[in-house]
Amino acid sequence: ITIINTEDNAQEGTIEVDRSASGIVISSDGTTAYATINTIGDTDGAVAVIDLESNRITSTIDVGGSPEDIAITPDNSKIYVANTAHSLTVIDAERHEITTMLNLGNDSRVDSGTDVGVLPDGLAAYVPMSFDDLVAVIDTESNSVDTLIEIGDE
């Protein structure tokens, strides 16, 4: 993972990870980064927890199934990880523990459900499931699928 100084856009260093990093999110207070890491073709995915003062990984949270994108609620309480295995992992950000695993579809193609975004008010997360022509709306209070929005060619 490359560290960039945002004041002058200069590279300041790197953080070594033992797998490929694909998604990263920074807590709203700027103290912690969370990066999805995995080995292509394997199901040993994890989230690396990075202390931004020391630029060191302080822990990893095993999530399995090739994690791709990651988002955090504005209050820094929950982390949402979109996995290529058609699932969404919900993590308690304080305890670094998985609280919920949601199955988001059954399409056999790998890249369905690999993005996630959380609304600025933190009330919902959105996961596009492109090959299913759906967007899953996740209620962040209950960590359940609230709505499936049909999308596609119109």
Coordinates of C-alpha atoms in Angstrom, one line a residue:
I1 CA 0.0 0.0 0.0
T2 CA 1.5 3.3 -1.0
I3 CA 1.4 6.3 1.4
I4 CA 0.9 9.6 -0.3
N5 CA 1.1 13.0 1.4
T6 CA -2.1 14.8 0.3
E7 CA -0.5 18.3 0.8
D8 CA 2.0 17.8 -2.0
N9 CA 0.9 14.5 -3.6
A10 CA 4.4 13.0 -2.9
Q11 CA 4.9 9.4 -2.1
E12 CA 6.1 9.0 1.4
G13 CA 6.5 5.3 1.7
T14 CA 4.7 2.0 1.6
I15 CA 3.0 -0.5 3.9
E16 CA 3.8 -4.1 3.1
V17 CA 0.9 -6.5 2.9
D18 CA 1.2 -10.2 2.3
R19 CA -1.6 -10.1 -0.3
S20 CA -2.9 -7.8 -3.0
A21 CA -4.8 -4.7 -1.7
S22 CA -7.8 -3.6 -3.7
G23 CA -10.1 -1.3 -1.7
I24 CA -9.3 1.2 1.0
V25 CA -11.3 3.5 3.2
I26 CA -10.2 6.0 5.9
S27 CA -12.2 6.7 9.0
S28 CA -13.8 10.1 9.2
D29 CA -11.5 11.1 12.1
G30 CA -8.4 10.3 9.9
T31 CA -6.8 7.9 12.4
T32 CA -7.4 4.6 10.8
A33 CA -7.5 3.1 7.3
Y34 CA -9.1 -0.2 6.3
A35 CA -7.8 -2.1 3.2
T36 CA -9.2 -5.2 1.6
I37 CA -6.5 -7.7 0.9
N38 CA -6.6 -11.0 -0.9
T39 CA -4.8 -13.4 -3.1
I40 CA -6.3 -13.7 -6.6
G41 CA -8.1 -16.9 -7.0
D42 CA -8.1 -17.8 -3.3
T43 CA -10.8 -17.3 -0.7
D44 CA -8.4 -16.1 2.1
G45 CA -9.5 -12.4 2.0
A46 CA -9.1 -10.1 4.9
V47 CA -9.3 -6.5 5.9
A48 CA -6.1 -4.9 7.1
V49 CA -6.5 -2.3 9.9
I50 CA -3.9 0.4 9.5
D51 CA -2.9 3.0 12.2
L52 CA -2.3 6.1 10.2
E53 CA 0.0 7.7 12.8
S54 CA 2.5 4.9 12.7
N55 CA 1.5 3.7 9.1
R56 CA 1.5 0.1 10.4
I57 CA -1.0 -2.7 10.2
T58 CA -2.3 -3.2 13.7
S59 CA -4.6 -6.2 12.9
T60 CA -6.3 -8.1 10.2
I61 CA -9.9 -9.3 10.0
D62 CA -10.5 -12.5 8.1
V63 CA -13.5 -12.2 5.8
G64 CA -12.9 -15.0 3.3
G65 CA -14.2 -14.8 -0.2
S66 CA -12.1 -12.3 -2.1
P67 CA -13.0 -8.9 -0.7
E68 CA -13.0 -6.0 -3.2
D69 CA -14.6 -2.7 -2.1
I70 CA -15.0 -1.3 1.4
A71 CA -16.9 1.5 3.0
I72 CA -17.4 2.8 6.5
T73 CA -20.3 4.6 8.2
P74 CA -19.8 8.3 9.0
D75 CA -19.7 7.5 12.7
N76 CA -17.0 5.0 12.1
S77 CA -19.0 2.2 13.8
K78 CA -19.5 -0.2 10.9
I79 CA -17.4 -1.4 8.0
Y80 CA -19.0 -2.9 4.9
V81 CA -17.0 -5.2 2.6
A82 CA -18.2 -6.2 -0.8
N83 CA -16.9 -9.7 -1.8
T84 CA -16.7 -11.2 -5.2
A85 CA -18.5 -14.2 -3.7
H86 CA -21.8 -12.3 -3.9
S87 CA -21.8 -11.4 -0.2
L88 CA -21.4 -8.4 2.0
T89 CA -19.5 -8.6 5.2
V90 CA -20.4 -6.2 8.0
I91 CA -17.7 -5.6 10.6
D92 CA -17.9 -3.9 14.0
A93 CA -15.2 -1.3 13.6
E94 CA -14.4 -0.9 17.3
R95 CA -14.1 -4.6 18.1
H96 CA -12.8 -5.6 14.6
E97 CA -15.3 -8.5 14.5
I98 CA -17.7 -9.7 11.8
T99 CA -21.3 -9.1 12.9
T100 CA -23.2 -10.1 9.7
M101 CA -22.6 -11.9 6.4
L102 CA -25.3 -11.2 3.8
N103 CA -25.8 -13.3 0.7
L104 CA -26.5 -10.9 -2.2
G105 CA -27.2 -13.1 -5.2
N106 CA -26.4 -16.3 -7.0
D107 CA -25.0 -15.1 -10.3
S108 CA -22.0 -17.3 -11.2
R109 CA -20.0 -14.4 -12.6
V110 CA -17.3 -13.2 -10.2
D111 CA -17.8 -9.5 -10.4
S112 CA -21.4 -9.2 -9.3
G113 CA -21.6 -7.2 -6.0
T114 CA -18.0 -6.0 -5.8
D115 CA -18.7 -2.3 -4.9
V116 CA -20.3 -0.7 -1.9
G117 CA -21.1 2.8 -0.8
V118 CA -22.6 4.2 2.4
L119 CA -24.9 7.3 2.4
P120 CA -23.5 10.4 4.1
D121 CA -26.2 10.0 6.9
G122 CA -25.1 6.4 7.4
L123 CA -28.6 5.0 7.1
A124 CA -28.1 2.8 4.1
A125 CA -25.4 1.1 2.1
Y126 CA -25.8 0.4 -1.7
V127 CA -24.3 -2.6 -3.4
P128 CA -24.6 -2.8 -7.2
M129 CA -25.0 -6.3 -8.5
S130 CA -24.4 -5.7 -12.2
F131 CA -24.9 -9.2 -13.5
D132 CA -28.1 -9.6 -11.6
D133 CA -29.3 -6.2 -12.9
L134 CA -30.0 -5.1 -9.3
V135 CA -28.8 -2.7 -6.6
A136 CA -29.1 -4.0 -3.1
V137 CA -30.1 -1.3 -0.5
I138 CA -28.8 -2.4 2.9
D139 CA -30.4 -1.0 6.1
T140 CA -27.4 -0.2 8.2
E141 CA -29.4 -0.3 11.5
S142 CA -30.5 -3.9 11.0
N143 CA -27.7 -5.0 8.5
S144 CA -30.3 -6.5 6.3
V145 CA -31.3 -6.1 2.6
D146 CA -34.1 -3.5 2.7
T147 CA -34.8 -3.2 -1.0
L148 CA -33.6 -4.6 -4.3
I149 CA -33.8 -2.0 -7.1
E150 CA -34.1 -3.4 -10.6
I151 CA -31.7 -1.7 -13.1
G152 CA -30.7 -2.4 -16.6
D153 CA -31.4 -1.3 -20.2
E154 CA -34.3 1.0 -20.6

